[in-house]
Coordinates of C-alpha atoms in Angstrom, one line a residue:
M23 CA 25.4 -252.8 -62.8
G24 CA 28.2 -255.1 -61.8
I25 CA 28.5 -257.8 -59.1
S26 CA 31.1 -258.3 -56.4
L27 CA 32.1 -261.9 -56.0
P28 CA 34.9 -263.4 -53.9
N29 CA 38.2 -263.9 -55.9
E30 CA 39.4 -266.8 -53.8
K31 CA 37.8 -270.3 -53.8
L32 CA 36.3 -271.5 -50.6
V33 CA 38.8 -273.9 -48.8
E34 CA 37.0 -274.3 -45.5
L35 CA 33.5 -273.8 -44.0
P36 CA 32.8 -270.3 -42.9
D37 CA 32.7 -269.6 -39.2
Y38 CA 29.2 -269.6 -37.7
R39 CA 30.1 -266.2 -36.2
F40 CA 30.5 -263.0 -38.3
P41 CA 33.3 -260.5 -37.7
I42 CA 32.4 -258.0 -34.9
G43 CA 32.3 -255.2 -37.5
L44 CA 29.7 -256.9 -39.6
E45 CA 27.7 -257.9 -36.6
N46 CA 27.6 -254.2 -35.6
L47 CA 26.6 -253.2 -39.1
A48 CA 23.8 -255.6 -39.0
K49 CA 22.6 -254.4 -35.6
G50 CA 22.5 -250.9 -37.1
L51 CA 20.1 -251.8 -39.8
E52 CA 16.6 -250.8 -38.7
L53 CA 13.1 -251.3 -40.2
T54 CA 12.3 -247.7 -40.6
D55 CA 9.1 -246.1 -42.0
E56 CA 11.0 -245.6 -45.3
V57 CA 11.4 -249.4 -45.7
F58 CA 7.6 -249.8 -45.7
R59 CA 6.8 -246.9 -48.0
D60 CA 4.8 -247.7 -51.2
R61 CA 3.9 -251.2 -50.1
T62 CA 0.5 -252.9 -49.8
E63 CA -0.6 -255.0 -46.8
V64 CA -1.1 -258.8 -47.2
V65 CA -2.1 -261.6 -44.8
G66 CA -0.6 -265.0 -44.3
F67 CA 0.9 -267.5 -41.9
T68 CA 4.2 -269.4 -41.7
V69 CA 4.8 -273.1 -41.8
D70 CA 8.3 -274.4 -40.9
D71 CA 10.2 -276.7 -38.6
A72 CA 9.4 -276.1 -35.0
S73 CA 13.1 -275.2 -34.3
S74 CA 13.5 -272.9 -37.3
P75 CA 14.2 -269.3 -36.2
D76 CA 14.7 -268.0 -39.8
L77 CA 11.2 -267.9 -41.4
D78 CA 11.4 -266.9 -45.1
D79 CA 7.9 -267.3 -46.3
A80 CA 4.2 -267.2 -45.5
I81 CA 1.2 -268.5 -47.4
H82 CA -2.5 -267.6 -47.8
L83 CA -5.3 -269.1 -50.0
R84 CA -8.7 -267.9 -51.1
E85 CA -11.3 -270.0 -52.9
M86 CA -13.5 -268.0 -55.3
S87 CA -16.5 -269.3 -57.2
D88 CA -14.5 -270.1 -60.3
S89 CA -10.9 -269.8 -59.2
W90 CA -8.2 -270.0 -56.6
I91 CA -6.1 -267.1 -55.5
V92 CA -2.9 -268.1 -53.7
E93 CA -0.4 -265.7 -52.2
I94 CA 3.1 -266.7 -51.3
T95 CA 4.7 -263.9 -49.3
I96 CA 8.5 -263.8 -48.8
S97 CA 10.8 -261.7 -46.7
D98 CA 12.3 -258.8 -48.6
V99 CA 15.9 -259.3 -47.5
D100 CA 17.1 -256.7 -50.0
S101 CA 15.2 -254.0 -48.1
L102 CA 18.0 -254.1 -45.5
V103 CA 20.8 -256.0 -47.2
K104 CA 21.7 -253.8 -50.1
K105 CA 23.6 -254.9 -53.2
D106 CA 27.4 -254.8 -52.8
S107 CA 27.2 -253.8 -49.1
D108 CA 29.6 -255.4 -46.7
I109 CA 26.9 -257.8 -45.5
D110 CA 25.9 -258.6 -49.0
K111 CA 29.5 -259.5 -49.8
A112 CA 29.7 -261.7 -46.7
A113 CA 26.5 -263.5 -47.8
A114 CA 28.0 -264.1 -51.3
V115 CA 31.0 -265.8 -49.6
R116 CA 28.6 -268.1 -47.7
V117 CA 26.2 -268.7 -50.5
A118 CA 23.7 -270.5 -48.3
T119 CA 22.9 -271.3 -44.7
Q120 CA 24.4 -274.6 -43.7
Y121 CA 22.3 -276.7 -41.4
F122 CA 23.8 -279.5 -39.3
G123 CA 20.7 -280.7 -37.4
E124 CA 18.8 -279.3 -34.4
K125 CA 21.5 -280.2 -31.9
K126 CA 24.5 -279.1 -34.0
G127 CA 23.1 -275.7 -35.1
S128 CA 23.9 -273.9 -38.4
I129 CA 26.2 -271.6 -40.2
P130 CA 23.9 -268.7 -41.3
M131 CA 24.3 -266.9 -44.5
L132 CA 23.3 -263.6 -42.8
P133 CA 24.0 -262.3 -39.3
K134 CA 21.4 -263.7 -36.9
V135 CA 20.1 -260.3 -35.9
L136 CA 18.8 -260.2 -39.4
S137 CA 18.1 -263.8 -40.3
E138 CA 16.5 -264.8 -37.0
N139 CA 15.0 -261.4 -36.0
R140 CA 14.4 -258.4 -38.2
L141 CA 13.9 -260.2 -41.5
S142 CA 12.3 -263.4 -40.2
L143 CA 8.5 -263.5 -40.5
H144 CA 7.7 -264.0 -36.8
E145 CA 4.1 -264.0 -35.7
A146 CA 2.5 -260.6 -35.3
K147 CA 5.7 -258.8 -36.3
L148 CA 5.6 -256.2 -39.1
R149 CA 8.0 -257.2 -42.0
P150 CA 8.7 -255.9 -45.5
T151 CA 7.9 -258.6 -48.1
I152 CA 7.6 -259.5 -51.7
T153 CA 4.3 -261.3 -52.6
V154 CA 3.8 -263.8 -55.5
R155 CA 0.0 -263.8 -56.2
V156 CA -1.1 -266.5 -58.5
T157 CA -4.7 -267.0 -59.9
L158 CA -5.6 -270.5 -61.0
N159 CA -8.8 -272.0 -62.3
K160 CA -10.5 -274.9 -60.6
V161 CA -8.4 -277.5 -62.3
G162 CA -5.1 -275.9 -61.2
Q163 CA -4.2 -274.1 -64.5
V164 CA -2.4 -270.8 -63.9
L165 CA -4.4 -267.8 -65.2
N166 CA -2.4 -264.8 -63.9
I167 CA 0.8 -264.0 -62.1
E168 CA 1.4 -260.8 -60.1
L169 CA 4.4 -259.7 -58.2
A170 CA 4.2 -256.9 -55.6
K171 CA 6.2 -255.2 -52.9
T172 CA 4.1 -255.7 -49.7
Y173 CA 4.2 -255.9 -45.9
L174 CA 3.0 -258.6 -43.6
R175 CA 2.1 -259.4 -40.0
S176 CA 2.0 -263.2 -39.9
F177 CA -1.2 -264.1 -38.0
S178 CA 0.0 -267.6 -37.0
R179 CA 3.0 -269.9 -36.9
M180 CA 2.6 -273.6 -37.7
A181 CA 5.2 -276.3 -37.4
H182 CA 5.8 -279.2 -39.8
S183 CA 5.9 -281.5 -36.8
D184 CA 3.2 -279.8 -34.8
Y185 CA 0.6 -282.5 -34.2
Q186 CA -2.2 -280.1 -33.6
G187 CA -1.2 -278.1 -36.7
S188 CA -1.2 -281.2 -38.9
K189 CA -4.5 -282.3 -37.4
I190 CA -6.1 -279.0 -38.1
I191 CA -5.0 -279.0 -41.8
G192 CA -6.0 -282.6 -42.3
D193 CA -9.5 -282.4 -40.7
P194 CA -12.1 -282.3 -43.5
G195 CA -14.5 -280.5 -41.1
L196 CA -12.3 -277.4 -40.7
P197 CA -11.5 -274.7 -43.3
M198 CA -7.8 -275.3 -43.2
N199 CA -8.4 -278.6 -45.0
T200 CA -8.9 -276.4 -48.1
Y201 CA -5.1 -275.8 -48.2
L202 CA -4.4 -279.5 -48.2
E203 CA -6.9 -280.2 -51.0
F204 CA -5.4 -277.4 -53.1
A205 CA -1.9 -278.7 -52.5
K206 CA -3.1 -282.2 -53.7
L207 CA -4.5 -280.5 -56.8
L208 CA -1.2 -278.9 -57.6
A209 CA 0.7 -282.1 -57.0
A210 CA -1.6 -284.1 -59.2
R211 CA -1.3 -281.6 -62.0
R212 CA 2.4 -281.5 -61.7
L213 CA 2.8 -285.3 -61.7
S214 CA 0.5 -285.6 -64.7
K215 CA 3.0 -283.5 -66.6
G216 CA 5.8 -285.9 -65.9
S217 CA 7.3 -284.6 -62.6
I218 CA 9.5 -287.1 -60.8
A219 CA 10.4 -284.9 -57.8
M220 CA 8.3 -284.7 -54.7
Q221 CA 6.6 -288.0 -55.4
H222 CA 5.6 -290.1 -52.4
L223 CA 6.3 -293.4 -54.0
I224 CA 6.3 -295.8 -51.0
P225 CA 5.5 -295.3 -47.3
Q226 CA 8.1 -293.2 -45.4
Y227 CA 10.1 -292.2 -48.5
N228 CA 9.9 -289.3 -51.1
I229 CA 12.0 -287.6 -53.7
D230 CA 13.1 -284.0 -53.4
E231 CA 13.5 -281.5 -56.3
E232 CA 17.1 -282.5 -56.9
G233 CA 16.3 -286.2 -57.1
N234 CA 17.5 -287.1 -53.7
I235 CA 15.6 -289.8 -51.8
R236 CA 14.4 -288.5 -48.4
Q237 CA 13.4 -290.8 -45.5
G238 CA 10.5 -290.0 -43.2
S239 CA 6.8 -289.5 -43.6
V240 CA 5.7 -286.2 -45.0
S241 CA 3.1 -284.3 -42.9
A242 CA 0.1 -282.6 -44.4
A243 CA 1.7 -279.2 -43.4
C244 CA 5.0 -280.1 -45.2
Q245 CA 3.1 -281.2 -48.3
I246 CA 1.2 -277.9 -48.4
V247 CA 4.4 -275.9 -48.1
Q248 CA 6.4 -277.8 -50.8
E249 CA 3.6 -277.4 -53.4
F250 CA 3.1 -273.7 -52.6
M251 CA 6.9 -273.0 -52.9
I252 CA 7.1 -274.9 -56.2
L253 CA 4.2 -272.9 -57.5
A254 CA 5.9 -269.6 -56.4
N255 CA 9.3 -270.5 -57.9
T256 CA 7.8 -271.7 -61.1
S257 CA 5.6 -268.6 -61.4
V258 CA 8.5 -266.2 -60.9
A259 CA 10.6 -268.2 -63.5
E260 CA 7.8 -267.9 -66.0
F261 CA 7.4 -264.2 -65.3
L262 CA 11.1 -263.5 -65.8
T263 CA 11.2 -265.7 -68.9
E264 CA 8.4 -263.7 -70.5
Q265 CA 10.4 -260.5 -69.7
K266 CA 13.5 -262.1 -71.4
Q267 CA 15.3 -261.4 -68.1
P268 CA 18.6 -263.1 -67.4
A269 CA 18.6 -264.6 -63.9
P270 CA 20.1 -267.6 -62.0
Y271 CA 17.6 -270.2 -63.2
R272 CA 17.7 -273.7 -61.7
V273 CA 18.2 -276.1 -64.6
H274 CA 18.1 -279.9 -64.4
Q275 CA 18.4 -281.6 -67.8
A276 CA 18.9 -285.1 -69.4
L277 CA 21.9 -286.0 -71.4
E278 CA 21.5 -285.7 -75.1
A279 CA 22.3 -289.2 -76.0
A280 CA 20.6 -291.9 -78.1
T281 CA 20.6 -294.3 -75.1
T282 CA 18.8 -291.8 -72.8
P283 CA 15.3 -293.1 -72.0
T284 CA 12.3 -290.9 -72.4
R285 CA 10.6 -289.2 -69.4
S286 CA 7.7 -291.7 -69.5
Q287 CA 10.1 -294.6 -69.6
I288 CA 12.0 -293.3 -66.5
I289 CA 8.7 -292.7 -64.6
N290 CA 7.4 -296.2 -65.5
E291 CA 10.7 -297.7 -64.2
I292 CA 10.3 -295.7 -60.9
E293 CA 6.6 -296.4 -60.4
K294 CA 7.0 -300.2 -60.6
T295 CA 9.4 -300.1 -57.6
S296 CA 8.1 -302.0 -54.6
D297 CA 10.7 -301.3 -51.9
Y298 CA 13.0 -298.4 -51.1
L299 CA 16.3 -300.3 -51.6
T300 CA 15.4 -301.0 -55.2
L301 CA 14.1 -297.5 -55.6
M302 CA 17.3 -296.0 -54.3
D303 CA 19.4 -298.1 -56.7
N304 CA 17.1 -297.5 -59.7
L305 CA 17.2 -293.7 -59.1
R306 CA 20.9 -293.6 -58.5
F307 CA 21.4 -295.5 -61.8
I308 CA 18.9 -293.1 -63.7
Y309 CA 20.2 -289.9 -62.2
N310 CA 23.9 -290.8 -62.6
K311 CA 23.7 -292.3 -66.1
Y312 CA 21.1 -290.2 -67.9
L313 CA 20.7 -286.8 -66.1
L314 CA 23.0 -283.9 -65.6
G315 CA 23.3 -282.4 -62.1
A316 CA 21.0 -279.5 -61.3
V317 CA 22.9 -276.2 -61.9
Y318 CA 22.3 -272.5 -62.1
Q319 CA 22.5 -270.9 -65.5
P320 CA 21.5 -267.5 -66.9
T321 CA 18.8 -268.7 -69.2
A322 CA 15.8 -270.8 -68.4
G323 CA 15.9 -274.5 -69.3
E324 CA 14.0 -277.6 -68.4
H325 CA 13.9 -278.8 -64.8
F326 CA 13.6 -282.6 -65.5
G327 CA 12.8 -283.5 -61.9
L328 CA 9.9 -281.1 -61.6
G329 CA 8.7 -281.5 -65.2
V330 CA 8.6 -277.7 -65.9
D331 CA 10.2 -275.6 -68.6
A332 CA 11.5 -272.9 -66.3
Y333 CA 12.4 -272.9 -62.6
L334 CA 14.4 -270.8 -60.1
H335 CA 14.9 -270.2 -56.4
F336 CA 12.9 -267.3 -55.0
T337 CA 11.3 -268.4 -51.7
S338 CA 14.3 -268.5 -49.3
P339 CA 16.3 -265.3 -49.6
I340 CA 17.3 -265.4 -45.9
R341 CA 19.0 -268.8 -46.4
R342 CA 20.1 -268.8 -50.1
Y343 CA 22.0 -266.2 -52.1
A344 CA 20.5 -267.1 -55.5
D345 CA 17.0 -266.2 -54.1
L346 CA 18.3 -262.8 -52.9
I347 CA 19.7 -262.1 -56.4
N348 CA 16.3 -263.0 -57.9
H349 CA 14.5 -260.7 -55.5
R350 CA 16.6 -257.7 -56.7
I351 CA 15.9 -258.6 -60.3
V352 CA 12.1 -258.8 -59.6
K353 CA 12.1 -255.6 -57.5
A354 CA 13.7 -253.7 -60.4
L355 CA 11.0 -254.9 -62.8
I356 CA 8.3 -253.9 -60.3
D357 CA 9.8 -250.4 -59.9
D358 CA 10.4 -250.2 -63.7
A359 CA 14.1 -249.5 -62.9
E360 CA 17.3 -250.6 -64.6
P361 CA 18.3 -254.2 -64.0
P362 CA 20.7 -254.6 -61.1
Y363 CA 22.8 -257.1 -63.0
S364 CA 23.9 -257.5 -66.6
R365 CA 23.9 -260.9 -68.4
A366 CA 27.7 -261.1 -67.9
D367 CA 27.1 -260.6 -64.2
I368 CA 24.6 -263.4 -64.0
E369 CA 26.9 -265.7 -66.0
R370 CA 29.7 -265.1 -63.5
L371 CA 27.3 -265.5 -60.6
C372 CA 26.0 -268.9 -61.9
N373 CA 29.5 -270.3 -62.4
Y374 CA 30.5 -269.1 -58.9
L375 CA 27.4 -270.5 -57.3
N376 CA 27.8 -273.9 -58.9
E377 CA 31.4 -274.2 -58.0
T378 CA 31.0 -272.9 -54.4
L379 CA 28.0 -275.1 -53.7
R380 CA 30.0 -278.2 -54.8
R381 CA 32.8 -277.2 -52.5
L382 CA 30.4 -276.6 -49.6
Q383 CA 29.0 -280.1 -50.0
T384 CA 32.5 -281.6 -49.8
L385 CA 33.5 -279.4 -46.8
R386 CA 30.2 -280.2 -44.9
A387 CA 31.0 -283.9 -45.4
I388 CA 34.5 -283.5 -44.1
K389 CA 33.4 -281.5 -41.1
S390 CA 30.8 -284.1 -40.1
G391 CA 33.2 -287.0 -40.6
K392 CA 30.7 -288.6 -43.0
H393 CA 31.8 -288.2 -46.6
S394 CA 28.2 -289.0 -47.6
L395 CA 28.4 -288.0 -51.3
Y396 CA 30.9 -286.3 -53.4
N397 CA 29.4 -285.1 -56.7
Y398 CA 32.2 -284.5 -59.2
R399 CA 30.3 -283.4 -62.4
Q400 CA 32.0 -282.1 -65.5
S401 CA 29.6 -279.1 -65.3
T402 CA 32.1 -277.7 -62.9
A403 CA 34.7 -277.6 -65.7
P404 CA 34.3 -274.4 -67.7
H405 CA 34.6 -276.2 -71.1
S406 CA 32.4 -279.2 -70.5
T407 CA 28.6 -279.7 -70.4
R408 CA 28.5 -283.5 -70.0
G409 CA 27.5 -285.1 -66.7
T410 CA 29.5 -287.6 -64.8
D411 CA 28.6 -290.1 -62.1
A412 CA 28.8 -289.7 -58.4
L413 CA 30.8 -291.9 -56.1
S414 CA 29.5 -292.5 -52.6
V415 CA 32.5 -292.3 -50.2
D416 CA 32.3 -292.5 -46.4
H417 CA 34.8 -292.5 -43.6
D418 CA 35.3 -296.2 -43.2
L419 CA 35.2 -296.9 -46.9
E420 CA 37.9 -294.2 -47.5
A421 CA 40.1 -295.9 -44.8
L422 CA 39.6 -299.3 -46.5
V423 CA 40.5 -297.9 -49.9
E424 CA 43.7 -296.3 -48.5
F425 CA 44.5 -299.6 -46.8
Q426 CA 43.9 -301.4 -50.1
N427 CA 46.4 -299.2 -51.9
K428 CA 49.1 -299.6 -49.3
N429 CA 48.9 -303.3 -48.8
R430 CA 48.3 -304.8 -52.3
V431 CA 44.8 -305.9 -51.5
G432 CA 42.7 -307.0 -54.5
G433 CA 39.6 -305.1 -55.8
V434 CA 37.0 -304.6 -53.0
T435 CA 33.5 -305.7 -53.7
F436 CA 30.3 -304.9 -51.8
E437 CA 27.3 -307.1 -52.3
Y438 CA 23.8 -306.2 -51.0
H439 CA 20.7 -308.2 -50.1
A440 CA 17.5 -306.7 -48.8
K441 CA 14.8 -308.4 -46.7
P442 CA 11.6 -306.4 -47.4
G443 CA 9.2 -305.5 -44.6
V444 CA 8.2 -302.6 -42.4
N445 CA 11.6 -302.6 -40.9
I446 CA 13.8 -303.5 -43.9
V447 CA 16.9 -305.5 -43.0
L448 CA 19.8 -304.8 -45.3
T449 CA 22.8 -307.1 -45.6
C450 CA 26.1 -306.0 -47.0
T451 CA 29.0 -308.4 -47.6
A452 CA 32.4 -306.8 -48.2
S453 CA 35.1 -308.9 -49.7
A454 CA 38.7 -308.5 -51.0
R455 CA 41.6 -310.6 -52.2
Y456 CA 45.0 -310.9 -50.5
Q457 CA 47.7 -313.4 -51.4
G458 CA 45.3 -315.5 -53.4
K459 CA 42.8 -315.8 -50.6
R460 CA 39.4 -314.0 -50.4
Y461 CA 38.4 -312.4 -47.2
T462 CA 34.8 -311.4 -46.4
F463 CA 32.9 -309.6 -43.7
K464 CA 29.1 -309.5 -43.5
V465 CA 26.8 -307.0 -41.7
S466 CA 23.0 -307.1 -41.4
E467 CA 21.2 -304.1 -40.0
R468 CA 17.8 -302.3 -40.1
S469 CA 19.5 -299.3 -41.4
D470 CA 20.4 -297.4 -44.6
K471 CA 22.8 -298.4 -47.3
M472 CA 25.7 -296.2 -46.3
T473 CA 25.6 -297.2 -42.7
V474 CA 25.8 -300.9 -43.4
K475 CA 28.4 -300.3 -46.1
N476 CA 30.7 -298.5 -43.7
L477 CA 30.2 -301.1 -41.0
A478 CA 31.2 -303.8 -43.5
A479 CA 34.2 -301.8 -44.8
R480 CA 35.4 -301.3 -41.2
G481 CA 35.0 -305.0 -40.4
L482 CA 36.8 -306.1 -43.6
R483 CA 39.7 -303.8 -43.0
K484 CA 40.2 -305.1 -39.5
K485 CA 40.1 -308.6 -40.7
L486 CA 42.6 -307.9 -43.4
E487 CA 44.9 -306.1 -40.9
R488 CA 45.0 -309.3 -38.8
A489 CA 45.6 -311.5 -41.9
I490 CA 48.5 -309.2 -43.1
A491 CA 50.0 -309.2 -39.6
D492 CA 50.1 -313.0 -39.6
S493 CA 51.4 -313.3 -43.2
P494 CA 55.0 -313.3 -44.5
P495 CA 56.1 -310.1 -46.3
L496 CA 55.5 -309.9 -50.0
A497 CA 58.3 -309.7 -52.5
D498 CA 58.8 -306.2 -53.9
K499 CA 57.2 -306.3 -57.3
P500 CA 54.8 -304.1 -59.3
V501 CA 51.2 -304.4 -58.3
S502 CA 48.1 -303.7 -60.3
N503 CA 44.6 -303.3 -59.0
S504 CA 43.1 -304.1 -62.4
F505 CA 42.3 -307.3 -64.2
G506 CA 45.4 -306.7 -66.3
T507 CA 47.7 -303.8 -67.4
A508 CA 48.0 -304.8 -71.0
K509 CA 47.3 -301.9 -73.2
T510 CA 44.6 -304.0 -75.0
T511 CA 42.4 -303.6 -71.9
V512 CA 40.7 -300.3 -71.2
S513 CA 41.7 -300.4 -67.5
G514 CA 45.3 -301.1 -68.6
Q515 CA 45.3 -298.1 -70.9
L516 CA 44.0 -296.0 -68.0
I517 CA 46.8 -297.2 -65.7
D518 CA 49.4 -296.5 -68.4
Y519 CA 48.0 -293.0 -68.9
C520 CA 48.1 -292.3 -65.1
Q521 CA 51.7 -293.6 -64.9
Q522 CA 52.8 -291.5 -67.8
N523 CA 51.3 -288.3 -66.4
Q524 CA 52.3 -288.9 -62.8
L525 CA 48.7 -289.2 -61.6
N526 CA 47.3 -291.3 -58.8
M527 CA 46.7 -294.9 -59.8
P528 CA 43.0 -295.7 -60.4
N529 CA 41.3 -297.6 -57.7
F530 CA 38.2 -299.8 -58.5
H531 CA 35.5 -301.2 -56.2
W532 CA 32.2 -302.7 -57.0
E533 CA 28.6 -302.7 -55.7
I534 CA 26.4 -305.7 -56.5
W535 CA 22.7 -306.1 -55.6
G536 CA 21.6 -309.6 -54.9
G537 CA 18.9 -311.1 -57.1
G538 CA 20.1 -309.3 -60.3
V539 CA 17.6 -306.5 -59.7
T540 CA 20.0 -303.8 -60.9
P541 CA 23.3 -303.7 -62.9
T542 CA 26.6 -304.1 -61.1
A543 CA 28.2 -300.7 -60.4
C544 CA 32.0 -300.2 -60.6
H545 CA 33.5 -297.0 -59.1
C546 CA 36.8 -295.8 -60.5
R547 CA 38.5 -293.3 -58.3
I548 CA 41.6 -291.2 -59.0
T549 CA 41.3 -288.8 -56.1
R550 CA 38.8 -288.4 -53.3
E551 CA 36.7 -286.0 -55.4
L552 CA 37.4 -287.4 -58.9
A553 CA 35.4 -290.6 -59.2
L554 CA 33.2 -292.0 -62.0
T555 CA 30.9 -294.9 -62.1
G556 CA 30.4 -297.6 -64.8
Y557 CA 27.5 -300.1 -65.0
G558 CA 27.2 -303.5 -66.5
P559 CA 25.7 -307.0 -66.1
N560 CA 28.9 -308.2 -64.4
T561 CA 32.0 -306.8 -62.7
K562 CA 34.3 -306.9 -65.7
I563 CA 32.0 -305.0 -68.1
A564 CA 31.2 -302.5 -65.3
K565 CA 34.9 -302.0 -64.8
T566 CA 35.6 -301.5 -68.5
E567 CA 32.9 -298.8 -68.7
A568 CA 34.2 -297.0 -65.6
A569 CA 37.8 -297.1 -66.8
G570 CA 36.7 -295.9 -70.2
K571 CA 34.8 -293.0 -68.7
M572 CA 37.7 -292.0 -66.6
L573 CA 40.2 -292.2 -69.4
E574 CA 38.0 -290.1 -71.7
Y575 CA 37.5 -287.6 -69.0
L576 CA 41.2 -287.2 -68.2
K577 CA 42.1 -286.8 -71.9
T578 CA 39.2 -284.4 -72.6
N579 CA 40.0 -282.3 -69.6
S580 CA 43.8 -282.5 -69.7
A581 CA 44.3 -278.8 -69.8
Y582 CA 41.9 -278.1 -67.0
L583 CA 43.6 -280.8 -64.9
G584 CA 47.1 -279.6 -65.6
I585 CA 48.1 -282.7 -67.7
A586 CA 50.7 -282.1 -70.5
D587 CA 49.7 -282.9 -74.1
Q588 CA 50.8 -286.3 -75.2

């Protein structure tokens, strides 16, 4: 037992290239006859993006007289990448493959000679695999789960965006339509149990397993893959739970609070949404206020988004380190061997994965120049289990906030109005105060919220720059960006606390949706990564809640943040 994890925290994105020594080690790993010994043959085909060279999984479905037999077959990465090998240690540093779009390429978790060649399930190529075989009755209830070491020659490759492929799957007159009907059965059963994730609520939008809203239509092929993968991951989680086996389970739980709504109340709130802008804001409010962020932990727990009691990642070991760890655990059980990791190893691993994935998210945003979302959740602190809210920060917004701090500009507010339709027009009005005068800048675009918000922030900043250039210099006097600094106000107490402990001064800005559809949100930011959100019926109440959250967080986590006891 034992696990080798990096001692130093990730401070920059890994190079897309591996050191020459590791590349040479990878090139020397061959698929010998020994690799395929004691394995049974299975059949299946892959479905992935047309440009994806790293194919982790294949699927196959059989319809019996009274049941379904579905096989999800996944590349056995551990057959070549052994535990604690130099390549395994490099994968642990990278944690997951980072994708930057078709034109910008990726930073792979494994050397490409492995991830895109010898371990990828290319058509007609012999590959070592692990198969999850699930038997279900005709209404989609799981009857049996089997896990086996196998080998596969994929008989076909289908692309998500392949028109012909989607047409074949969706044509009722062809056998492949069986896959789509089975996927719809799985989805309906999952949603009937209260799943929020993977719902296709309105045209062109859906929700992924972590609760993020994704834009774009979902092809029949993509719908099939997502349901098969959820089934595989859930089945393996159930299998390991029955074995009382510690593993990096994926857990997504609600806050234990009297004000947390029930699952049915949350679903009812989402289902009554008629347009995507309201949906986005409702979900942001629900996920930030009532739900903890999805994390890895060594024991199974509820996955709120998927509506299941146990879930883990198993179907992408080429791209994700947690899946590779779970493969090793499963293979040990199949071989009736000693577990490769102790519970203490798994606990260390989960903490490491949670922290590193958070850092990777931030580093990706910095690299792209689009600080799309920094999730600073208290689950990253070793002593805390409460969730915090997320602040959306982007390049032009960040520049506006810095400009605001340097030039004594009053609290910035963003107000949104949406004009529904096929091509939704979103209007964002950014405003701020300077020397008793309010300045505004309005943008209307057929685009997403972050785009119009940053355009408005950029325009407002330039407008303020011109105003300041034409204004007489201000007298040198203390400035507050709160409604008041008296200790009787929560924001005043927060400012005093920050001054006493030599912390950055808190910065507040608001987001308001026109029509009163959702509460006003107030974002309180201490640093780029430490930002909490408060909600209320108006700006003052929202600010009080945000300031209160930040003050409580700073005091609760004073030791973790290096703040002296008062």
